[in-house]
Amino acid sequence: MSASGVLSFTQQGWEQVLAKVKRAVVYLDAACAESLHWGCGSTRLLEAVGGPDCHLREFEPDAVGGGAKQPKAVFVLSCLLKGRTVEILRDIICRSHFQYCVVVTTVSHAVHLTANHVPAAAAAEMEGQQPVFEQLEEKLCEWMGNMNYTAEVFHVPLLLAPVAPHFALTPAFASLFPLLPQDVHLLNSARPDKRKLGSLGDVDATALTPELLLQIRCLVSGLSSLCEHLGVREECFAVGSLSRVIAADLANYAPAKNRKKTAAGRASVVFVDRTLDLTGAVGHHGDNLVEKIISALPQLPGHTNDVMVNMIALTALHTEEENYNVVAPGCLSQSNDTTAKALWEALLSTKHKEAVMEVRRHLVEAASRENLPIKMSMGRVTPGQLMSYIQLFKNNLKALMNHCGLLQLGLATAQTLKHPQTAKWDNFLAFERLLLQSIGESAMSVVLNQLLPMIKPVTQRTNEDYSPEELLILLIYVYSVTGELTVDKDLCEAEEKVKKALAQVFCEESELSPLLQKITDWDSSINLTFHKSKIAVDELFNSLRDIAGARSLLKQFKSVYVPGNHTHQASYKPLLKQVVEEIFHPERPDSVDIEHMSSGLTDLLKTGFSMFMKVSRPHPSDYPLLILFVVGGVTVSEVKMVKDLVASLKPGTQVIVLSTRLLKPLNIPELLFATDRLRPDLGF
């Protein structure tokens, strides 16, 4: 039951897929491609396909079909086999010459029954049968044009993208984000005949939209498969309203009943809502190189957790921008390169300064092994120094191939160190520290007035000034760290000044970024009037007020702000740190904010008896494995903090951190202002 179980779980799943792909055209959707990317790499898939041609294709409506000499297809999909997904399958197959089709879905048959509105009792009677998959197999043969052709449909739980042995992400659920107080009104309007919800504390599974509930069930099905692989029976705990729904669904997931009875090991699974602490997600206090790389470099197309590394410096091409798309980009995931993987894991768990020195050390050692003419230099690591080492490999194909993974990480480091965003990182950090002091000494209105002079139109901004998106990040930081607000005349006036300034800046942008288009519901600043912009900004501030009130229902974890005194400056104390410290508190108190989710009658009886008898309820520190799942994304610094904290508080306890995505500061406004939070697109 080792923490590296996240890697073996993913690789075991992919081995089942790879066994089917020989000489096939393989269609992957983005989430499955990301799981493959981090789990075993596309090279492994290409090797399994065999043959001289590359037959990997993205699963999309316009995907190229199979030619006359391509009789076999394998589709690897992260969504339910229903609606639009099935239509795309049909269209691809009908314009192809396939005689053998395999469809792999990451969603279990039990969830397909739920999606098709099969009652739980009827679904329980179908154990061992897979009518939904069997019906689709018949359809596949029909679309191929001959009922004697071969079709297979089966489930493989390709849930995770393992970033490190103790850390994995769930690409198919990258858009899953906890609820905010304003969502209560939307949920109420969708259920006019039912009891009105008073707050997020009243939200349970029955209150959610069918789409969101089904998305949660898909996630729960995958997590249940992970627990089966780890050989554990899980006790589920939650901090936050959406986490409570997910934890309750996992605790009572009917298909897992028999697995739980026979499991040899035990584990705690603790779900935490990201919205309870957005300070850690948008802040710049994480002294970690990987966080800076993710923030500075452009996103790898089709991915949510990796970046593009410009590889042009290793070619004979000139480094002009027009050549950037000529050479395929590098990336951070190096799943098939042992040395690069070891460096990557070191970068995840060390501070910035040590990390860049580690990159230099690896480059020097690699160059020495290849007998390249390296000039040693000590002292501070500079981007120029790293580039001089990297370019030694440029005209040596053997050395390039031997150390390709390491060179990608080296280039990512050099490009980040000289990126303007990295210099700005320190500016953010300094201003956030100033804000922390101001929050303790002044009212929120004073803090907002400090921000006001920084809101500048595009014509007045220099590279050192903050863009509208960066100002949003600072506002989210301020409202999240402050917590519950006392709304008075001064606050309303200060907010109004900031709103007007922001609305004017939005109107004067030469071009609206995708985020500003989403916020203003307008695709161009040319037609964006001040009135329309101001309405959008008013809505934005409603969300900021929601962020400030996100912890209002908590009792223990109400604040992430530690006021200063004559010996210490004011500081930020991450909610995740508070949760882990509470879990491993030596006195093992019953936490009011870490709720245990009962699974069935036995647990309910225990809970009832505990009111008047000494019955011990499960505690999250009871078991040798802690799985901490952050719903809505996590930062690299937070993962390191959790790992280090568990090791110091209870040595010997294993910890696995899971989350929906890897976060950089700009992701939070994107997730907050997503329009499909309550009704996610499930592909049908």
XYZ file of C-alpha atoms in Angstrom:
684
model
C 0.000 0.000 0.000
C 2.763 2.456 -0.922
C 2.134 6.041 -1.950
C 3.594 5.202 -5.377
C 0.296 3.342 -5.818
C -0.958 6.348 -7.822
C 1.649 5.582 -10.481
C 1.097 1.811 -10.520
C -2.704 2.398 -10.599
C -2.337 4.554 -13.715
C 0.226 2.325 -15.430
C -1.812 -0.812 -14.737
C -4.822 0.858 -16.373
C -2.809 1.867 -19.430
C -1.343 -1.640 -19.776
C -4.924 -2.887 -20.338
C -5.334 -0.310 -23.102
C -1.903 -0.953 -24.650
C -2.728 -4.654 -24.927
C -5.436 -3.701 -27.459
C -3.705 -1.126 -29.663
C -1.354 -3.161 -31.884
C -1.582 -1.867 -35.491
C -4.629 0.250 -34.547
C -5.616 3.836 -35.208
C -5.885 5.250 -31.665
C -8.245 8.122 -30.820
C -7.750 9.855 -27.456
C -9.609 12.712 -25.823
C -7.658 15.445 -23.978
C -8.091 14.083 -20.435
C -6.954 10.565 -21.384
C -4.016 11.999 -23.342
C -2.981 13.903 -20.209
C -3.199 10.756 -18.059
C -1.020 8.932 -20.625
C 1.399 11.911 -20.787
C 2.118 11.815 -17.027
C 1.611 8.084 -16.469
C 3.742 6.374 -19.099
C 4.262 8.783 -21.993
C 3.092 8.766 -25.615
C 6.272 6.867 -26.621
C 4.961 3.822 -24.771
C 1.698 4.004 -26.725
C 3.510 4.417 -30.059
C 5.682 1.381 -29.273
C 2.557 -0.669 -28.481
C 0.860 0.432 -31.738
C 3.953 -0.554 -33.772
C 4.437 0.040 -37.471
C 6.165 2.913 -39.245
C 3.224 5.328 -39.277
C 1.912 7.415 -36.395
C -1.729 6.540 -35.862
C -2.576 8.748 -32.859
C -5.503 11.115 -33.308
C -7.511 13.477 -31.156
C -11.093 12.364 -30.569
C -13.114 15.226 -32.038
C -15.943 15.703 -34.578
C -13.514 16.477 -37.435
C -11.102 13.628 -36.668
C -9.762 11.829 -39.738
C -11.255 8.368 -40.196
C -9.410 5.129 -40.893
C -8.296 4.376 -44.449
C -8.684 1.161 -46.441
C -5.468 -0.237 -44.942
C -6.481 0.628 -41.367
C -8.993 -2.009 -40.243
C -8.633 -1.519 -36.470
C -9.489 1.406 -34.174
C -9.177 1.971 -30.436
C -11.012 4.884 -28.791
C -9.877 5.921 -25.289
C -12.440 8.284 -23.765
C -12.834 9.984 -20.389
C -16.558 10.662 -20.691
C -19.866 8.822 -20.587
C -20.723 6.893 -23.750
C -23.852 8.865 -24.411
C -25.280 11.648 -26.576
C -22.719 13.780 -28.447
C -19.846 11.393 -27.644
C -21.682 8.490 -29.303
C -22.566 10.696 -32.295
C -18.870 11.552 -32.828
C -18.000 7.833 -32.506
C -20.628 6.975 -35.120
C -19.470 9.664 -37.549
C -15.783 8.643 -37.332
C -16.598 4.934 -37.799
C -19.025 5.552 -40.680
C -16.377 7.424 -42.687
C -13.755 4.721 -42.028
C -13.005 1.148 -43.115
C -12.802 -0.385 -39.646
C -13.518 -4.061 -39.055
C -12.478 -4.138 -35.404
C -13.392 -1.377 -32.939
C -12.446 -1.143 -29.260
C -13.943 1.590 -27.061
C -12.336 2.139 -23.660
C -14.214 4.406 -21.244
C -12.854 5.686 -17.940
C -16.444 5.739 -16.599
C -17.669 2.515 -14.999
C -20.740 0.623 -16.187
C -22.459 1.329 -12.847
C -22.254 5.083 -13.566
C -23.576 4.504 -17.094
C -26.623 2.865 -15.503
C -27.077 5.920 -13.261
C -26.759 8.221 -16.296
C -29.463 6.190 -18.040
C -31.778 6.592 -15.013
C -31.722 2.910 -14.016
C -32.975 2.706 -10.372
C -30.378 1.642 -7.787
C -32.285 -1.576 -6.927
C -32.442 -2.639 -10.583
C -28.751 -1.741 -11.061
C -27.815 -3.932 -8.064
C -29.553 -6.906 -9.703
C -27.445 -6.423 -12.852
C -24.156 -7.122 -11.066
C -21.814 -8.832 -13.532
C -23.918 -7.756 -16.527
C -23.108 -4.785 -18.771
C -26.153 -4.088 -20.968
C -25.138 -0.490 -21.827
C -21.745 -1.629 -23.128
C -23.283 -4.614 -24.956
C -25.816 -2.378 -26.737
C -23.023 -0.055 -27.874
C -21.011 -3.039 -29.173
C -23.971 -3.921 -31.422
C -24.144 -0.324 -32.630
C -20.408 -0.315 -33.418
C -20.851 -3.394 -35.666
C -23.840 -1.733 -37.318
C -21.795 1.439 -38.057
C -18.862 -0.650 -39.368
C -21.361 -2.180 -41.790
C -21.176 -5.846 -40.818
C -22.609 -7.477 -37.680
C -19.859 -10.135 -37.903
C -17.092 -7.566 -37.370
C -15.568 -7.331 -33.889
C -16.506 -4.683 -31.305
C -15.449 -4.394 -27.673
C -16.513 -1.834 -25.058
C -15.002 -1.913 -21.589
C -14.111 0.263 -18.601
C -10.580 1.117 -17.416
C -10.250 3.647 -14.562
C -7.753 6.056 -16.173
C -8.587 8.671 -13.535
C -5.168 10.042 -12.645
C -2.250 11.972 -14.099
C 0.512 11.039 -11.613
C 2.798 14.073 -11.210
C 4.940 12.470 -8.468
C 4.814 9.256 -6.389
C 2.700 11.021 -3.720
C 0.806 13.472 -5.935
C -1.689 13.053 -8.779
C -4.289 15.086 -10.657
C -7.631 14.252 -12.281
C -7.592 15.874 -15.765
C -11.194 14.907 -16.605
C -12.355 16.964 -13.595
C -10.163 20.052 -14.119
C -13.275 22.275 -14.289
C -14.838 20.900 -11.066
C -14.910 23.797 -8.598
C -16.674 24.208 -5.220
C -19.835 26.240 -4.804
C -20.018 29.861 -3.681
C -22.876 31.437 -1.659
C -24.311 33.022 -4.843
C -24.781 29.516 -6.274
C -27.421 28.849 -3.599
C -29.772 31.312 -5.363
C -29.211 29.550 -8.693
C -29.878 26.146 -7.118
C -33.072 27.482 -5.497
C -34.344 28.883 -8.803
C -33.820 25.449 -10.409
C -36.039 23.750 -7.753
C -39.080 26.018 -7.296
C -41.250 23.270 -5.765
C -38.743 22.181 -3.119
C -37.660 23.576 0.250
C -35.457 26.627 -0.223
C -31.779 26.327 0.704
C -30.758 28.914 3.295
C -26.987 28.651 2.797
C -24.243 26.381 1.476
C -24.572 24.445 4.744
C -27.967 23.150 3.509
C -26.582 21.820 0.213
C -26.690 18.062 -0.226
C -26.829 15.749 -3.235
C -30.554 16.337 -3.783
C -29.948 20.093 -4.182
C -27.403 19.814 -7.019
C -28.101 19.865 -10.742
C -28.256 16.416 -12.425
C -25.136 17.272 -14.477
C -23.015 18.202 -11.450
C -24.237 15.161 -9.537
C -23.312 12.891 -12.429
C -19.867 14.521 -12.687
C -19.349 13.814 -8.971
C -20.465 10.189 -9.432
C -17.917 9.768 -12.270
C -15.175 11.061 -9.937
C -16.342 8.846 -7.058
C -16.316 5.776 -9.310
C -12.665 6.478 -10.216
C -11.669 7.087 -6.581
C -13.339 3.815 -5.576
C -11.216 2.019 -8.205
C -8.093 3.694 -6.765
C -8.996 2.474 -3.253
C -9.497 -1.021 -4.675
C -6.033 -0.885 -6.269
C -4.498 0.312 -2.983
C -6.295 -2.504 -1.140
C -7.931 -0.178 1.379
C -11.310 0.429 2.917
C -11.722 4.191 3.100
C -13.239 6.375 5.813
C -14.436 9.623 4.232
C -14.164 13.109 5.730
C -14.961 16.556 4.350
C -14.248 20.241 4.887
C -16.658 22.359 2.827
C -20.048 21.966 1.171
C -19.132 20.353 -2.186
C -16.530 18.160 -0.456
C -19.290 16.951 1.857
C -21.401 15.804 -1.119
C -18.429 14.029 -2.764
C -17.318 12.363 0.511
C -20.874 11.179 1.263
C -21.205 9.728 -2.241
C -17.907 7.830 -1.924
C -18.810 6.590 1.584
C -22.123 5.209 0.287
C -21.081 4.129 -3.208
C -23.065 0.898 -3.638
C -20.740 -0.926 -6.114
C -17.931 -0.662 -3.520
C -19.806 -2.531 -0.776
C -18.183 -5.922 -1.373
C -14.731 -4.404 -1.939
C -14.881 -2.659 1.444
C -15.782 -5.909 3.218
C -12.684 -7.717 1.970
C -10.124 -4.859 1.945
C -7.093 -5.623 4.111
C -5.913 -2.031 4.605
C -7.538 1.160 5.882
C -7.220 4.767 4.757
C -8.671 8.191 5.491
C -9.867 10.202 2.504
C -10.252 13.893 3.381
C -11.871 16.210 0.816
C -11.303 19.980 1.125
C -13.033 22.774 -0.835
C -10.566 25.091 -2.572
C -12.887 28.094 -2.159
C -12.352 28.058 1.624
C -8.838 29.396 0.997
C -8.095 31.079 -2.316
C -5.254 33.071 -0.740
C -2.861 30.141 -1.205
C -3.952 29.670 -4.814
C -3.440 33.272 -5.981
C -0.587 34.225 -3.619
C 3.103 34.358 -4.577
C 4.604 33.238 -1.257
C 5.411 29.754 -2.605
C 9.201 29.690 -2.913
C 9.124 27.013 -5.592
C 10.676 26.947 -9.056
C 7.964 24.717 -10.585
C 5.232 27.187 -9.570
C 7.120 29.947 -11.368
C 7.648 27.764 -14.462
C 3.918 26.973 -14.646
C 3.032 30.670 -14.264
C 5.591 31.984 -16.781
C 5.544 29.504 -19.678
C 2.571 29.006 -22.031
C 0.247 26.064 -21.476
C 0.840 22.906 -23.497
C -2.099 22.753 -25.973
C -4.868 20.414 -24.830
C -3.375 20.126 -21.334
C -4.305 21.727 -18.015
C -1.163 20.805 -16.052
C 1.879 21.084 -18.311
C 3.631 23.838 -20.239
C 5.426 24.388 -23.558
C 9.206 24.609 -23.361
C 10.785 26.374 -26.341
C 13.353 23.939 -27.796
C 14.663 26.170 -30.599
C 17.981 26.833 -28.789
C 18.947 23.194 -29.441
C 18.460 23.570 -33.208
C 20.212 25.492 -35.998
C 17.171 27.759 -36.437
C 17.346 31.424 -35.509
C 15.522 32.297 -32.304
C 13.036 34.688 -33.969
C 9.465 34.312 -32.797
C 8.204 33.121 -36.210
C 10.332 29.977 -35.832
C 8.855 29.026 -32.439
C 6.150 26.810 -33.959
C 8.561 25.053 -36.325
C 10.047 22.868 -33.577
C 7.830 20.721 -31.338
C 7.798 22.065 -27.764
C 9.333 20.332 -24.782
C 7.411 19.830 -21.527
C 7.814 19.110 -17.810
C 6.557 15.519 -17.693
C 9.401 13.069 -18.328
C 7.760 9.768 -17.481
C 10.243 7.586 -19.425
C 13.504 9.291 -18.426
C 14.755 8.128 -15.014
C 17.303 10.930 -14.516
C 14.944 13.700 -15.631
C 12.179 12.226 -13.497
C 14.442 12.272 -10.427
C 15.278 15.943 -11.131
C 11.573 16.773 -11.600
C 10.705 15.223 -8.230
C 13.569 17.173 -6.611
C 12.231 20.419 -8.126
C 8.794 19.703 -6.653
C 10.158 19.288 -3.142
C 12.890 21.944 -2.857
C 12.972 25.716 -2.553
C 13.673 27.911 -5.583
C 17.364 28.542 -4.862
C 18.192 24.860 -4.223
C 16.131 23.845 -7.273
C 18.073 26.002 -9.769
C 21.358 24.742 -8.269
C 20.074 21.178 -8.698
C 19.289 21.879 -12.372
C 22.833 23.240 -12.857
C 24.364 20.214 -11.096
C 22.444 17.768 -13.317
C 23.494 19.634 -16.487
C 27.152 19.698 -15.415
C 27.140 15.970 -14.587
C 25.429 15.101 -17.902
C 27.934 17.194 -19.879
C 30.839 15.561 -18.017
C 29.511 12.073 -18.764
C 29.355 12.966 -22.468
C 32.909 14.462 -22.355
C 31.608 17.856 -23.462
C 33.964 20.862 -22.949
C 32.284 22.306 -19.870
C 33.587 25.349 -17.971
C 32.723 25.109 -14.296
C 31.351 28.186 -12.537
C 30.210 28.539 -8.957
C 28.045 31.121 -7.236
C 24.649 32.353 -8.334
C 22.911 30.417 -11.128
C 21.966 32.641 -14.075
C 19.860 31.868 -17.167
C 22.908 32.642 -19.373
C 25.017 30.129 -17.449
C 22.370 27.399 -17.832
C 21.999 28.159 -21.563
C 25.773 27.888 -22.050
C 25.685 24.371 -20.549
C 22.595 23.371 -22.575
C 24.102 24.538 -25.886
C 27.058 22.183 -25.409
C 24.630 19.391 -26.362
C 23.436 21.203 -29.505
C 25.536 19.529 -32.200
C 25.913 16.161 -30.501
C 22.943 13.997 -31.458
C 23.899 11.096 -29.169
C 24.273 13.405 -26.144
C 21.024 15.168 -27.076
C 19.095 11.901 -27.187
C 20.673 10.589 -23.982
C 19.667 13.689 -21.999
C 16.615 15.010 -23.836
C 14.400 15.030 -20.719
C 17.000 16.806 -18.606
C 17.542 19.431 -21.338
C 13.806 20.172 -21.446
C 13.776 20.835 -17.682
C 16.970 22.899 -18.020
C 15.456 25.024 -20.795
C 12.222 25.444 -18.797
C 14.307 26.746 -15.883
C 16.408 29.145 -18.004
C 13.351 30.498 -19.852
C 11.530 31.062 -16.562
C 14.467 32.807 -14.850
C 14.673 35.405 -17.617
C 10.891 35.752 -18.107
C 9.401 39.173 -17.158
C 6.713 37.339 -15.153
C 9.390 36.006 -12.775
C 10.623 39.522 -11.945
C 6.994 40.500 -11.366
C 6.567 37.527 -9.000
C 8.736 39.321 -6.421
C 6.684 42.522 -6.878
C 3.510 40.549 -6.162
C 5.099 38.976 -3.092
C 6.201 42.369 -1.712
C 2.767 43.881 -2.261
C 0.996 40.859 -0.700
C 3.187 41.234 2.406
C 2.274 44.914 2.550
C -1.417 44.016 2.241
C -1.117 41.549 5.136
C 0.224 44.311 7.386
C -2.451 46.761 6.189
C -5.297 44.303 6.817
C -4.296 44.030 10.467
C -3.867 47.754 10.999
C -6.628 49.246 8.814
C -10.204 48.701 7.692
C -10.882 46.969 4.352
C -11.814 50.357 2.850
C -8.262 51.626 3.515
C -6.764 48.519 1.876
C -8.921 49.036 -1.240
C -7.896 52.688 -1.396
C -4.246 51.516 -1.445
C -5.065 49.449 -4.548
C -6.820 52.300 -6.345
C -3.715 54.111 -7.751
C -2.518 50.798 -9.234
C -5.571 50.500 -11.515
C -4.278 52.091 -14.724
C -5.611 52.095 -18.287
C -3.525 50.395 -20.963
C -2.188 53.728 -22.265
C -0.620 54.553 -18.867
C 0.709 51.093 -17.950
C 4.370 50.088 -18.023
C 5.683 46.508 -17.764
C 5.963 46.961 -13.989
C 2.264 47.878 -13.630
C -0.514 45.360 -13.070
C -2.778 44.209 -15.908
C -6.568 43.943 -15.261
C -6.162 40.160 -14.777
C -3.376 40.683 -12.236
C -5.497 43.232 -10.366
C -8.235 40.587 -10.105
C -5.689 38.203 -8.588
C -4.768 40.825 -5.962
C -8.448 41.505 -5.189
C -9.120 37.775 -4.729
C -6.084 37.609 -2.413
C -7.362 40.544 -0.302
C -10.954 39.302 0.013
C -9.971 35.680 0.711
C -7.364 36.455 3.385
C -9.603 39.049 5.092
C -12.566 36.714 5.504
C -15.979 37.875 6.698
C -16.456 41.596 6.108
C -18.179 44.261 8.148
C -20.137 46.085 5.462
C -20.317 49.808 6.246
C -20.492 53.116 4.378
C -16.679 53.393 4.061
C -16.373 49.913 2.530
C -19.183 50.544 0.045
C -17.630 53.847 -1.017
C -14.146 52.336 -1.401
C -15.549 49.401 -3.397
C -17.461 51.794 -5.640
C -14.276 53.749 -6.474
C -12.420 50.523 -7.347
C -15.387 49.271 -9.396
C -15.546 52.460 -11.479
C -11.795 52.443 -12.070
C -11.835 48.771 -13.129
C -14.893 49.223 -15.364
C -13.146 52.103 -17.137
C -9.943 50.063 -17.583
C -11.926 47.171 -19.120
C -13.492 49.601 -21.650
C -10.137 51.069 -22.640
C -8.298 47.748 -23.200
C -7.053 47.509 -26.788
C -8.134 43.858 -26.779
C -10.128 41.888 -24.228
C -8.351 38.754 -22.963
C -10.375 35.491 -22.854
C -10.881 36.038 -19.090
C -12.173 39.601 -19.532
C -14.441 38.396 -22.347
C -15.881 35.840 -19.952
C -16.367 38.407 -17.149
C -17.903 41.121 -19.344
C -19.771 38.674 -21.610
C -18.389 40.737 -24.487
C -15.820 39.688 -27.096
C -14.429 43.134 -27.956
C -13.674 46.310 -26.022
C -14.762 48.417 -29.042
C -18.461 47.865 -28.293
C -18.086 47.566 -24.517
C -19.736 50.612 -22.959
C -18.934 51.849 -19.460
C -22.481 50.914 -18.358
C -22.102 47.282 -19.528
C -18.606 47.092 -18.056
C -19.828 48.448 -14.698
C -22.621 45.818 -14.534
C -19.998 43.094 -15.070
C -17.714 44.591 -12.396
C -20.643 44.776 -9.927
C -21.165 41.029 -10.465
C -17.442 40.476 -10.012
C -17.561 42.198 -6.612
C -20.536 40.030 -5.591
C -18.212 37.072 -6.179
C -15.446 38.746 -4.162
C -17.869 39.218 -1.248
C -18.741 35.519 -1.581
C -15.046 34.639 -1.408
C -14.709 36.718 1.777
C -17.663 34.857 3.323
C -16.604 31.373 2.163
C -15.450 30.319 5.674
C -18.460 31.819 7.498
C -19.986 28.357 8.133
C -16.753 27.005 9.657
C -16.069 27.182 13.380
C -12.420 26.131 13.766
C -10.970 27.160 10.417
C -12.657 30.552 10.222
C -9.469 32.505 9.547
C -6.302 32.118 7.496
C -4.958 35.451 8.770
C -2.577 35.643 11.725
C -2.361 39.231 13.088
C 1.072 40.676 13.794
C 2.417 41.732 17.187
C 5.562 43.429 18.542
C 7.706 40.365 17.699
C 6.086 38.948 14.529
C 4.671 40.420 11.349
C 1.134 39.542 10.282
C 1.082 36.363 8.209
C -1.066 33.966 6.247
C -1.721 30.482 7.681
C -2.941 28.125 4.938
C -6.216 26.316 5.562
C -4.623 23.040 4.421
C -1.946 23.472 7.090
C -4.644 24.002 9.734
C -6.540 20.922 8.541
C -3.440 18.658 8.613
C -2.394 19.988 12.041
C -5.891 19.287 13.350
C -5.905 15.754 11.900
C -2.632 14.887 13.647
C -3.262 16.830 16.868
C -1.770 14.713 19.680
C -4.986 14.901 21.739
C -7.106 13.722 18.762
C -10.029 16.075 19.396
C -13.289 15.608 17.487
C -13.057 18.348 14.884
C -16.271 20.225 14.206
C -15.132 21.299 10.722
C -13.696 17.967 9.510
C -16.942 16.035 9.117
C -16.974 12.247 9.021
C -19.349 10.850 6.398
C -21.145 7.751 7.607
C -21.548 4.792 5.296
C -24.701 2.872 6.023
C -26.676 1.833 9.091
C -23.773 0.617 11.261
C -22.088 4.015 11.184
C -25.364 5.800 11.816
C -26.002 3.615 14.866
C -22.485 4.348 16.135
C -23.101 8.063 15.706
C -26.442 7.792 17.518
C -25.025 5.757 20.422
C -22.111 8.167 20.781
C -24.570 10.759 22.063
C -25.077 8.827 25.292
C -22.405 6.100 25.270
C -18.644 6.113 24.815
C -18.442 4.974 21.201
C -15.384 6.136 19.276
C -16.129 7.549 15.874
C -13.533 7.193 13.105
C -10.806 9.839 13.221
C -8.774 10.800 10.121
C -5.490 10.025 11.916
C -6.553 6.443 12.721
C -5.088 4.857 9.599
C -1.616 4.423 8.038
C -2.620 6.169 4.784
C -4.074 9.669 4.390
C -5.473 10.661 0.985
C -6.050 14.413 0.883
C -8.185 15.536 -2.061
C -8.368 19.286 -2.756
C -11.495 19.983 -4.840
C -10.763 22.855 -7.232
C -6.985 22.662 -7.625
C -3.786 22.764 -5.592
C -0.389 24.461 -5.855
C 3.013 22.754 -5.820
C 3.923 24.598 -2.583
C 0.793 23.296 -0.871
C 1.598 19.702 -1.860
C 5.132 20.057 -0.459
C 3.775 21.666 2.731
C 1.305 18.805 3.316
C 3.943 16.130 2.666
C 6.483 17.778 5.007
C 3.867 18.453 7.690
C 2.601 14.857 7.801
C 6.199 13.572 7.992
C 6.915 15.834 10.986
C 3.602 15.391 12.850
C 3.183 11.636 12.419
C 6.239 9.922 10.903
C 5.356 6.651 9.216
C 1.968 7.863 7.966
C 1.833 7.834 4.189
C 0.137 10.702 2.404
C -1.194 10.998 -1.135
C -2.326 14.421 -2.343
C -4.922 14.398 -5.104
C -6.556 17.361 -6.792
C -8.559 18.320 -9.837
C -5.714 20.398 -11.325
C -2.363 22.096 -10.756
C -2.934 25.790 -10.078
C -1.233 28.987 -11.098
C -2.657 32.336 -9.858
C -4.489 33.161 -13.113
C -6.452 29.864 -12.996
C -8.532 31.039 -10.023
C -10.372 33.937 -11.735
C -10.871 31.625 -14.746
C -12.504 28.968 -12.534
C -14.464 31.483 -10.465
C -16.076 33.096 -13.495
C -16.726 29.901 -15.435
C -20.365 29.827 -16.510
C -20.748 26.030 -16.438
C -19.830 25.295 -12.801
C -23.306 24.063 -11.888
C -24.004 22.440 -15.245
C -20.722 20.916 -16.471
C -20.498 19.709 -20.049
C -20.410 15.912 -19.760
C -20.196 15.280 -23.489
C -23.854 14.495 -24.100
